[in-house]
PDB file of N, CA and C in Angstrom:
ATOM      1  N   SER A  27     -43.368   5.160 152.715  1.00 80.00           N
ATOM      2  CA  SER A  27     -42.281   5.920 153.302  1.00 80.00           C
ATOM      3  C   SER A  27     -42.830   7.115 154.073  1.00 80.00           C
ATOM      4  N   LEU A  28     -41.996   7.698 154.886  1.00 78.00           N
ATOM      5  CA  LEU A  28     -42.409   8.847 155.690  1.00 78.00           C
ATOM      6  C   LEU A  28     -42.768  10.037 154.813  1.00 78.00           C
ATOM      7  N   PHE A  29     -42.024  10.249 153.736  1.00 79.00           N
ATOM      8  CA  PHE A  29     -42.315  11.397 152.879  1.00 79.00           C
ATOM      9  C   PHE A  29     -43.662  11.233 152.173  1.00 79.00           C
ATOM     10  N   LEU A  30     -44.067  10.010 151.893  1.00 88.00           N
ATOM     11  CA  LEU A  30     -45.394   9.769 151.316  1.00 88.00           C
ATOM     12  C   LEU A  30     -46.476  10.121 152.331  1.00 88.00           C
ATOM     13  N   LYS A  31     -46.251   9.779 153.590  1.00 86.00           N
ATOM     14  CA  LYS A  31     -47.205  10.134 154.646  1.00 86.00           C
ATOM     15  C   LYS A  31     -47.267  11.647 154.833  1.00 86.00           C
ATOM     16  N   ILE A  32     -46.138  12.313 154.710  1.00 85.00           N
ATOM     17  CA  ILE A  32     -46.120  13.777 154.788  1.00 85.00           C
ATOM     18  C   ILE A  32     -46.974  14.355 153.662  1.00 85.00           C
ATOM     19  N   GLN A  33     -46.826  13.818 152.469  1.00 86.00           N
ATOM     20  CA  GLN A  33     -47.589  14.313 151.321  1.00 86.00           C
ATOM     21  C   GLN A  33     -49.089  14.126 151.508  1.00 86.00           C
ATOM     22  N   ARG A  34     -49.496  13.070 152.170  1.00 89.00           N
ATOM     23  CA  ARG A  34     -50.923  12.760 152.334  1.00 89.00           C
ATOM     24  C   ARG A  34     -51.568  13.460 153.525  1.00 89.00           C
ATOM     25  N   SER A  35     -50.778  14.041 154.397  1.00 91.00           N
ATOM     26  CA  SER A  35     -51.314  14.665 155.612  1.00 91.00           C
ATOM     27  C   SER A  35     -51.887  16.043 155.319  1.00 91.00           C
ATOM     28  N   GLU A  36     -52.893  16.412 156.094  1.00 92.00           N
ATOM     29  CA  GLU A  36     -53.515  17.733 155.978  1.00 92.00           C
ATOM     30  C   GLU A  36     -52.988  18.695 157.038  1.00 92.00           C
ATOM     31  N   VAL A  37     -52.601  18.146 158.194  1.00 92.00           N
ATOM     32  CA  VAL A  37     -52.118  18.945 159.319  1.00 92.00           C
ATOM     33  C   VAL A  37     -50.829  18.304 159.821  1.00 92.00           C
ATOM     34  N   TYR A  38     -49.859  19.146 160.140  1.00 93.00           N
ATOM     35  CA  TYR A  38     -48.583  18.670 160.659  1.00 93.00           C
ATOM     36  C   TYR A  38     -48.352  19.269 162.036  1.00 93.00           C
ATOM     37  N   ILE A  39     -48.056  18.429 163.000  1.00 91.00           N
ATOM     38  CA  ILE A  39     -47.648  18.892 164.322  1.00 91.00           C
ATOM     39  C   ILE A  39     -46.155  18.604 164.423  1.00 91.00           C
ATOM     40  N   VAL A  40     -45.381  19.666 164.461  1.00 92.00           N
ATOM     41  CA  VAL A  40     -43.920  19.546 164.490  1.00 92.00           C
ATOM     42  C   VAL A  40     -43.454  19.853 165.908  1.00 92.00           C
ATOM     43  N   VAL A  41     -42.868  18.862 166.569  1.00 91.00           N
ATOM     44  CA  VAL A  41     -42.364  19.045 167.928  1.00 91.00           C
ATOM     45  C   VAL A  41     -40.876  19.378 167.832  1.00 91.00           C
ATOM     46  N   LEU A  42     -40.556  20.610 168.205  1.00 90.00           N
ATOM     47  CA  LEU A  42     -39.172  21.086 168.156  1.00 90.00           C
ATOM     48  C   LEU A  42     -38.584  21.035 169.559  1.00 90.00           C
ATOM     49  N   TYR A  43     -37.436  20.438 169.710  1.00 91.00           N
ATOM     50  CA  TYR A  43     -36.802  20.232 171.011  1.00 91.00           C
ATOM     51  C   TYR A  43     -35.337  20.659 170.904  1.00 91.00           C
ATOM     52  N   PRO A  44     -34.632  20.754 172.018  1.00 90.00           N
ATOM     53  CA  PRO A  44     -33.271  21.310 171.985  1.00 90.00           C
ATOM     54  C   PRO A  44     -32.313  20.654 170.983  1.00 90.00           C
ATOM     55  N   LYS A  45     -32.384  19.364 170.759  1.00 92.00           N
ATOM     56  CA  LYS A  45     -31.447  18.693 169.852  1.00 92.00           C
ATOM     57  C   LYS A  45     -32.046  18.441 168.459  1.00 92.00           C
ATOM     58  N   TYR A  46     -33.160  19.085 168.163  1.00 92.00           N
ATOM     59  CA  TYR A  46     -33.842  18.898 166.870  1.00 92.00           C
ATOM     60  C   TYR A  46     -32.902  19.136 165.693  1.00 92.00           C
ATOM     61  N   THR A  47     -32.096  20.170 165.789  1.00 92.00           N
ATOM     62  CA  THR A  47     -31.224  20.530 164.666  1.00 92.00           C
ATOM     63  C   THR A  47     -29.999  19.628 164.527  1.00 92.00           C
ATOM     64  N   ASP A  48     -29.819  18.683 165.439  1.00 92.00           N
ATOM     65  CA  ASP A  48     -28.717  17.725 165.311  1.00 92.00           C
ATOM     66  C   ASP A  48     -29.006  16.683 164.229  1.00 92.00           C
ATOM     67  N   SER A  49     -30.268  16.564 163.845  1.00 92.00           N
ATOM     68  CA  SER A  49     -30.685  15.511 162.931  1.00 92.00           C
ATOM     69  C   SER A  49     -30.951  16.038 161.520  1.00 92.00           C
ATOM     70  N   PRO A  50     -30.114  15.664 160.558  1.00 92.00           N
ATOM     71  CA  PRO A  50     -30.399  16.057 159.175  1.00 92.00           C
ATOM     72  C   PRO A  50     -31.762  15.533 158.713  1.00 92.00           C
ATOM     73  N   TRP A  51     -32.147  14.356 159.206  1.00 93.00           N
ATOM     74  CA  TRP A  51     -33.435  13.759 158.839  1.00 93.00           C
ATOM     75  C   TRP A  51     -34.589  14.661 159.280  1.00 93.00           C
ATOM     76  N   CYS A  52     -34.546  15.151 160.508  1.00 93.00           N
ATOM     77  CA  CYS A  52     -35.596  16.059 161.000  1.00 93.00           C
ATOM     78  C   CYS A  52     -35.648  17.330 160.159  1.00 93.00           C
ATOM     79  N   LEU A  53     -34.497  17.852 159.806  1.00 94.00           N
ATOM     80  CA  LEU A  53     -34.439  19.084 159.023  1.00 94.00           C
ATOM     81  C   LEU A  53     -34.986  18.871 157.615  1.00 94.00           C
ATOM     82  N   GLU A  54     -34.711  17.711 157.023  1.00 93.00           N
ATOM     83  CA  GLU A  54     -35.261  17.386 155.699  1.00 93.00           C
ATOM     84  C   GLU A  54     -36.784  17.274 155.770  1.00 93.00           C
ATOM     85  N   GLU A  55     -37.286  16.611 156.818  1.00 94.00           N
ATOM     86  CA  GLU A  55     -38.737  16.491 156.999  1.00 94.00           C
ATOM     87  C   GLU A  55     -39.377  17.863 157.159  1.00 94.00           C
ATOM     88  N   LEU A  56     -38.766  18.713 157.963  1.00 95.00           N
ATOM     89  CA  LEU A  56     -39.299  20.053 158.182  1.00 95.00           C
ATOM     90  C   LEU A  56     -39.368  20.823 156.870  1.00 95.00           C
ATOM     91  N   GLU A  57     -38.320  20.719 156.089  1.00 94.00           N
ATOM     92  CA  GLU A  57     -38.298  21.402 154.792  1.00 94.00           C
ATOM     93  C   GLU A  57     -39.453  20.912 153.906  1.00 94.00           C
ATOM     94  N   GLU A  58     -39.669  19.616 153.878  1.00 94.00           N
ATOM     95  CA  GLU A  58     -40.756  19.015 153.089  1.00 94.00           C
ATOM     96  C   GLU A  58     -42.123  19.478 153.598  1.00 94.00           C
ATOM     97  N   ILE A  59     -42.307  19.469 154.907  1.00 95.00           N
ATOM     98  CA  ILE A  59     -43.575  19.892 155.513  1.00 95.00           C
ATOM     99  C   ILE A  59     -43.885  21.342 155.159  1.00 95.00           C
ATOM    100  N   LEU A  60     -42.910  22.211 155.278  1.00 96.00           N
ATOM    101  CA  LEU A  60     -43.137  23.626 154.975  1.00 96.00           C
ATOM    102  C   LEU A  60     -43.409  23.846 153.492  1.00 96.00           C
ATOM    103  N   GLN A  61     -42.825  23.026 152.660  1.00 94.00           N
ATOM    104  CA  GLN A  61     -43.097  23.113 151.228  1.00 94.00           C
ATOM    105  C   GLN A  61     -44.571  22.783 150.957  1.00 94.00           C
ATOM    106  N   PHE A  62     -45.105  21.760 151.614  1.00 93.00           N
ATOM    107  CA  PHE A  62     -46.513  21.409 151.439  1.00 93.00           C
ATOM    108  C   PHE A  62     -47.426  22.471 152.034  1.00 93.00           C
ATOM    109  N   MET A  63     -46.980  23.118 153.094  1.00 94.00           N
ATOM    110  CA  MET A  63     -47.756  24.215 153.667  1.00 94.00           C
ATOM    111  C   MET A  63     -47.905  25.330 152.624  1.00 94.00           C
ATOM    112  N   LYS A  64     -46.802  25.680 151.983  1.00 94.00           N
ATOM    113  CA  LYS A  64     -46.820  26.784 151.007  1.00 94.00           C
ATOM    114  C   LYS A  64     -47.564  26.414 149.728  1.00 94.00           C
ATOM    115  N   LEU A  65     -47.308  25.228 149.212  1.00 94.00           N
ATOM    116  CA  LEU A  65     -47.875  24.843 147.916  1.00 94.00           C
ATOM    117  C   LEU A  65     -49.328  24.392 147.989  1.00 94.00           C
ATOM    118  N   HIS A  66     -49.714  23.775 149.113  1.00 93.00           N
ATOM    119  CA  HIS A  66     -51.035  23.156 149.187  1.00 93.00           C
ATOM    120  C   HIS A  66     -51.895  23.681 150.333  1.00 93.00           C
ATOM    121  N   GLY A  67     -51.406  24.698 151.036  1.00 93.00           N
ATOM    122  CA  GLY A  67     -52.208  25.294 152.105  1.00 93.00           C
ATOM    123  C   GLY A  67     -52.405  24.405 153.319  1.00 93.00           C
ATOM    124  N   ARG A  68     -51.489  23.478 153.547  1.00 93.00           N
ATOM    125  CA  ARG A  68     -51.598  22.587 154.712  1.00 93.00           C
ATOM    126  C   ARG A  68     -51.286  23.369 155.982  1.00 93.00           C
ATOM    127  N   ARG A  69     -51.785  22.889 157.106  1.00 93.00           N
ATOM    128  CA  ARG A  69     -51.567  23.554 158.397  1.00 93.00           C
ATOM    129  C   ARG A  69     -50.348  22.955 159.095  1.00 93.00           C
ATOM    130  N   VAL A  70     -49.548  23.827 159.681  1.00 93.00           N
ATOM    131  CA  VAL A  70     -48.379  23.408 160.465  1.00 93.00           C
ATOM    132  C   VAL A  70     -48.528  23.998 161.855  1.00 93.00           C
ATOM    133  N   ILE A  71     -48.489  23.125 162.857  1.00 92.00           N
ATOM    134  CA  ILE A  71     -48.599  23.554 164.249  1.00 92.00           C
ATOM    135  C   ILE A  71     -47.298  23.176 164.952  1.00 92.00           C
ATOM    136  N   PRO A  72     -46.450  24.159 165.220  1.00 92.00           N
ATOM    137  CA  PRO A  72     -45.220  23.840 165.943  1.00 92.00           C
ATOM    138  C   PRO A  72     -45.454  23.786 167.453  1.00 92.00           C
ATOM    139  N   VAL A  73     -44.815  22.830 168.097  1.00 90.00           N
ATOM    140  CA  VAL A  73     -44.804  22.729 169.556  1.00 90.00           C
ATOM    141  C   VAL A  73     -43.342  22.868 169.970  1.00 90.00           C
ATOM    142  N   PHE A  74     -43.065  23.870 170.767  1.00 87.00           N
ATOM    143  CA  PHE A  74     -41.694  24.137 171.208  1.00 87.00           C
ATOM    144  C   PHE A  74     -41.500  23.486 172.572  1.00 87.00           C
ATOM    145  N   TYR A  75     -40.863  22.315 172.571  1.00 88.00           N
ATOM    146  CA  TYR A  75     -40.691  21.527 173.782  1.00 88.00           C
ATOM    147  C   TYR A  75     -39.358  21.870 174.434  1.00 88.00           C
ATOM    148  N   ALA A  76     -39.416  22.525 175.583  1.00 86.00           N
ATOM    149  CA  ALA A  76     -38.228  22.895 176.364  1.00 86.00           C
ATOM    150  C   ALA A  76     -37.243  23.740 175.556  1.00 86.00           C
ATOM    151  N   VAL A  77     -37.768  24.550 174.660  1.00 87.00           N
ATOM    152  CA  VAL A  77     -36.921  25.408 173.832  1.00 87.00           C
ATOM    153  C   VAL A  77     -37.722  26.644 173.424  1.00 87.00           C
ATOM    154  N   ASP A  78     -37.032  27.763 173.313  1.00 86.00           N
ATOM    155  CA  ASP A  78     -37.664  29.003 172.866  1.00 86.00           C
ATOM    156  C   ASP A  78     -37.534  29.092 171.343  1.00 86.00           C
ATOM    157  N   PRO A  79     -38.582  29.530 170.642  1.00 86.00           N
ATOM    158  CA  PRO A  79     -38.499  29.619 169.179  1.00 86.00           C
ATOM    159  C   PRO A  79     -37.298  30.427 168.679  1.00 86.00           C
ATOM    160  N   SER A  80     -36.907  31.449 169.409  1.00 85.00           N
ATOM    161  CA  SER A  80     -35.785  32.288 168.964  1.00 85.00           C
ATOM    162  C   SER A  80     -34.457  31.526 168.938  1.00 85.00           C
ATOM    163  N   GLU A  81     -34.376  30.424 169.670  1.00 85.00           N
ATOM    164  CA  GLU A  81     -33.139  29.643 169.710  1.00 85.00           C
ATOM    165  C   GLU A  81     -32.822  28.979 168.371  1.00 85.00           C
ATOM    166  N   PHE A  82     -33.818  28.849 167.507  1.00 78.00           N
ATOM    167  CA  PHE A  82     -33.591  28.175 166.229  1.00 78.00           C
ATOM    168  C   PHE A  82     -32.999  29.089 165.168  1.00 78.00           C
ATOM    169  N   GLU A  83     -32.969  30.379 165.436  1.00 76.00           N
ATOM    170  CA  GLU A  83     -32.447  31.325 164.450  1.00 76.00           C
ATOM    171  C   GLU A  83     -30.964  31.101 164.152  1.00 76.00           C
ATOM    172  N   ASN A  84     -30.151  30.849 165.164  1.00 77.00           N
ATOM    173  CA  ASN A  84     -28.703  30.705 164.964  1.00 77.00           C
ATOM    174  C   ASN A  84     -28.176  29.367 165.467  1.00 77.00           C
ATOM    175  N   GLN A  85     -29.011  28.357 165.405  1.00 79.00           N
ATOM    176  CA  GLN A  85     -28.652  27.024 165.893  1.00 79.00           C
ATOM    177  C   GLN A  85     -27.552  26.411 165.022  1.00 79.00           C
ATOM    178  N   LYS A  86     -26.639  25.680 165.652  1.00 83.00           N
ATOM    179  CA  LYS A  86     -25.601  24.958 164.905  1.00 83.00           C
ATOM    180  C   LYS A  86     -26.279  23.815 164.146  1.00 83.00           C
ATOM    181  N   LEU A  87     -25.905  23.654 162.890  1.00 86.00           N
ATOM    182  CA  LEU A  87     -26.510  22.628 162.043  1.00 86.00           C
ATOM    183  C   LEU A  87     -25.486  21.569 161.674  1.00 86.00           C
ATOM    184  N   PRO A  88     -25.957  20.356 161.332  1.00 84.00           N
ATOM    185  CA  PRO A  88     -25.024  19.308 160.912  1.00 84.00           C
ATOM    186  C   PRO A  88     -24.292  19.716 159.630  1.00 84.00           C
ATOM    187  N   SER A  89     -23.144  19.122 159.403  1.00 84.00           N
ATOM    188  CA  SER A  89     -22.379  19.403 158.184  1.00 84.00           C
ATOM    189  C   SER A  89     -23.169  18.973 156.959  1.00 84.00           C
ATOM    190  N   SER A  90     -23.159  19.817 155.950  1.00 84.00           N
ATOM    191  CA  SER A  90     -23.840  19.511 154.699  1.00 84.00           C
ATOM    192  C   SER A  90     -23.400  20.522 153.651  1.00 84.00           C
ATOM    193  N   THR A  91     -24.041  20.485 152.504  1.00 86.00           N
ATOM    194  CA  THR A  91     -23.716  21.448 151.453  1.00 86.00           C
ATOM    195  C   THR A  91     -24.221  22.828 151.850  1.00 86.00           C
ATOM    196  N   ALA A  92     -23.629  23.850 151.273  1.00 87.00           N
ATOM    197  CA  ALA A  92     -24.031  25.229 151.591  1.00 87.00           C
ATOM    198  C   ALA A  92     -25.496  25.463 151.241  1.00 87.00           C
ATOM    199  N   GLY A  93     -25.943  24.924 150.112  1.00 89.00           N
ATOM    200  CA  GLY A  93     -27.340  25.094 149.700  1.00 89.00           C
ATOM    201  C   GLY A  93     -28.310  24.449 150.667  1.00 89.00           C
ATOM    202  N   ARG A  94     -27.978  23.258 151.115  1.00 90.00           N
ATOM    203  CA  ARG A  94     -28.849  22.553 152.060  1.00 90.00           C
ATOM    204  C   ARG A  94     -28.904  23.299 153.395  1.00 90.00           C
ATOM    205  N   ILE A  95     -27.768  23.768 153.871  1.00 89.00           N
ATOM    206  CA  ILE A  95     -27.735  24.514 155.135  1.00 89.00           C
ATOM    207  C   ILE A  95     -28.552  25.793 155.012  1.00 89.00           C
ATOM    208  N   ARG A  96     -28.450  26.451 153.879  1.00 91.00           N
ATOM    209  CA  ARG A  96     -29.245  27.665 153.648  1.00 91.00           C
ATOM    210  C   ARG A  96     -30.744  27.337 153.706  1.00 91.00           C
ATOM    211  N   ARG A  97     -31.170  26.235 153.083  1.00 92.00           N
ATOM    212  CA  ARG A  97     -32.590  25.824 153.103  1.00 92.00           C
ATOM    213  C   ARG A  97     -33.032  25.448 154.513  1.00 92.00           C
ATOM    214  N   TRP A  98     -32.170  24.741 155.252  1.00 90.00           N
ATOM    215  CA  TRP A  98     -32.516  24.365 156.626  1.00 90.00           C
ATOM    216  C   TRP A  98     -32.686  25.598 157.493  1.00 90.00           C
ATOM    217  N   ARG A  99     -31.780  26.561 157.359  1.00 92.00           N
ATOM    218  CA  ARG A  99     -31.893  27.808 158.144  1.00 92.00           C
ATOM    219  C   ARG A  99     -33.193  28.539 157.820  1.00 92.00           C
ATOM    220  N   ALA A 100     -33.538  28.588 156.546  1.00 93.00           N
ATOM    221  CA  ALA A 100     -34.785  29.249 156.136  1.00 93.00           C
ATOM    222  C   ALA A 100     -35.990  28.521 156.729  1.00 93.00           C
ATOM    223  N   ALA A 101     -35.967  27.189 156.715  1.00 93.00           N
ATOM    224  CA  ALA A 101     -37.076  26.401 157.266  1.00 93.00           C
ATOM    225  C   ALA A 101     -37.195  26.616 158.772  1.00 93.00           C
ATOM    226  N   LEU A 102     -36.073  26.613 159.482  1.00 93.00           N
ATOM    227  CA  LEU A 102     -36.100  26.834 160.931  1.00 93.00           C
ATOM    228  C   LEU A 102     -36.607  28.229 161.266  1.00 93.00           C
ATOM    229  N   SER A 103     -36.181  29.206 160.512  1.00 93.00           N
ATOM    230  CA  SER A 103     -36.639  30.573 160.736  1.00 93.00           C
ATOM    231  C   SER A 103     -38.140  30.677 160.499  1.00 93.00           C
ATOM    232  N   GLU A 104     -38.600  30.026 159.446  1.00 94.00           N
ATOM    233  CA  GLU A 104     -40.029  30.067 159.117  1.00 94.00           C
ATOM    234  C   GLU A 104     -40.871  29.393 160.196  1.00 94.00           C
ATOM    235  N   VAL A 105     -40.476  28.209 160.636  1.00 93.00           N
ATOM    236  CA  VAL A 105     -41.272  27.504 161.646  1.00 93.00           C
ATOM    237  C   VAL A 105     -41.217  28.231 162.985  1.00 93.00           C
ATOM    238  N   ALA A 106     -40.100  28.872 163.287  1.00 90.00           N
ATOM    239  CA  ALA A 106     -39.981  29.617 164.546  1.00 90.00           C
ATOM    240  C   ALA A 106     -40.922  30.815 164.578  1.00 90.00           C
ATOM    241  N   ASN A 107     -41.315  31.304 163.410  1.00 89.00           N
ATOM    242  CA  ASN A 107     -42.203  32.459 163.333  1.00 89.00           C
ATOM    243  C   ASN A 107     -43.672  32.094 163.161  1.00 89.00           C
ATOM    244  N   LEU A 108     -43.981  30.802 163.109  1.00 89.00           N
ATOM    245  CA  LEU A 108     -45.380  30.379 163.036  1.00 89.00           C
ATOM    246  C   LEU A 108     -45.999  30.410 164.428  1.00 89.00           C
ATOM    247  N   SER A 109     -47.301  30.601 164.480  1.00 82.00           N
ATOM    248  CA  SER A 109     -47.999  30.501 165.766  1.00 82.00           C
ATOM    249  C   SER A 109     -47.983  29.043 166.186  1.00 82.00           C
ATOM    250  N   GLY A 110     -47.587  28.804 167.421  1.00 77.00           N
ATOM    251  CA  GLY A 110     -47.502  27.436 167.904  1.00 77.00           C
ATOM    252  C   GLY A 110     -47.760  27.372 169.388  1.00 77.00           C
ATOM    253  N   PHE A 111     -47.272  26.323 170.003  1.00 74.00           N
ATOM    254  CA  PHE A 111     -47.483  26.090 171.423  1.00 74.00           C
ATOM    255  C   PHE A 111     -46.150  25.907 172.125  1.00 74.00           C
ATOM    256  N   ASP A 112     -46.102  26.398 173.340  1.00 73.00           N
ATOM    257  CA  ASP A 112     -44.959  26.203 174.213  1.00 73.00           C
ATOM    258  C   ASP A 112     -45.297  25.027 175.121  1.00 73.00           C
ATOM    259  N   SER A 113     -44.391  24.087 175.284  1.00 65.00           N
ATOM    260  CA  SER A 113     -44.676  22.899 176.094  1.00 65.00           C
ATOM    261  C   SER A 113     -45.026  23.259 177.530  1.00 65.00           C
ATOM    262  N   GLN A 114     -44.502  24.356 178.064  1.00 65.00           N
ATOM    263  CA  GLN A 114     -44.832  24.768 179.434  1.00 65.00           C
ATOM    264  C   GLN A 114     -46.306  25.153 179.531  1.00 65.00           C
ATOM    265  N   VAL A 115     -46.820  25.831 178.521  1.00 56.00           N
ATOM    266  CA  VAL A 115     -48.231  26.228 178.512  1.00 56.00           C
ATOM    267  C   VAL A 115     -49.116  24.997 178.417  1.00 56.00           C
ATOM    268  N   ILE A 116     -48.753  24.062 177.559  1.00 52.00           N
ATOM    269  CA  ILE A 116     -49.542  22.836 177.406  1.00 52.00           C
ATOM    270  C   ILE A 116     -49.561  22.063 178.716  1.00 52.00           C
ATOM    271  N   ARG A 117     -48.429  21.947 179.380  1.00 54.00           N
ATOM    272  CA  ARG A 117     -48.359  21.227 180.649  1.00 54.00           C
ATOM    273  C   ARG A 117     -49.263  21.891 181.687  1.00 54.00           C
ATOM    274  N   TYR A 118     -49.286  23.236 181.730  1.00 51.00           N
ATOM    275  CA  TYR A 118     -50.113  23.973 182.679  1.00 51.00           C
ATOM    276  C   TYR A 118     -51.595  23.729 182.390  1.00 51.00           C
ATOM    277  N   VAL A 119     -51.991  23.830 181.142  1.00 50.00           N
ATOM    278  CA  VAL A 119     -53.394  23.629 180.772  1.00 50.00           C
ATOM    279  C   VAL A 119     -53.815  22.197 181.074  1.00 50.00           C
ATOM    280  N   LYS A 120     -52.961  21.243 180.800  1.00 54.00           N
ATOM    281  CA  LYS A 120     -53.263  19.833 181.039  1.00 54.00           C
ATOM    282  C   LYS A 120     -53.484  19.557 182.524  1.00 54.00           C
ATOM    283  N   SER A 121     -52.810  20.290 183.399  1.00 58.00           N
ATOM    284  CA  SER A 121     -52.912  20.045 184.838  1.00 58.00           C
ATOM    285  C   SER A 121     -54.161  20.661 185.460  1.00 58.00           C
ATOM    286  N   LYS A 122     -54.877  21.515 184.734  1.00 59.00           N
ATOM    287  CA  LYS A 122     -56.066  22.174 185.269  1.00 59.00           C
ATOM    288  C   LYS A 122     -57.289  21.272 185.115  1.00 59.00           C
ATOM    289  N   PRO A 123     -58.111  21.171 186.175  1.00 59.00           N
ATOM    290  CA  PRO A 123     -59.337  20.371 186.052  1.00 59.00           C
ATOM    291  C   PRO A 123     -60.330  21.056 185.111  1.00 59.00           C
ATOM    292  N   VAL A 124     -61.030  20.249 184.346  1.00 55.00           N
ATOM    293  CA  VAL A 124     -62.031  20.769 183.416  1.00 55.00           C
ATOM    294  C   VAL A 124     -63.404  20.308 183.892  1.00 55.00           C
ATOM    295  N   PRO A 125     -64.331  21.269 184.158  1.00 58.00           N
ATOM    296  CA  PRO A 125     -65.664  20.866 184.607  1.00 58.00           C
ATOM    297  C   PRO A 125     -66.430  20.147 183.492  1.00 58.00           C
ATOM    298  N   VAL A 126     -67.164  19.123 183.865  1.00 57.00           N
ATOM    299  CA  VAL A 126     -67.984  18.373 182.911  1.00 57.00           C
ATOM    300  C   VAL A 126     -69.437  18.707 183.189  1.00 57.00           C
ATOM    301  N   ASN A 127     -70.144  19.138 182.175  1.00 56.00           N
ATOM    302  CA  ASN A 127     -71.562  19.496 182.340  1.00 56.00           C
ATOM    303  C   ASN A 127     -72.462  18.324 182.087  1.00 56.00           C
TER     304      ASN A 127
END
């Protein structure tokens, strides 16, 4: 299962995009990933694709229990404050020629 693969991973690259919060599944995965980061010292690298990290602070979330929504908000806030990459920066770096020695 996907959660077993999450448990076995050492590094997580989380791609956050404008409709990321529409998916309860994505939010559950994010919560699990951040739990492994805290408990086991795993690395989380967020990539913000066509979205600013600050947009996740007050994003509308799918209907769920109050406790789950509270956990999802905490996870989104936490990942938004991690050092990560902006997709615009990655696209710019990718377009630059790299000299080969």
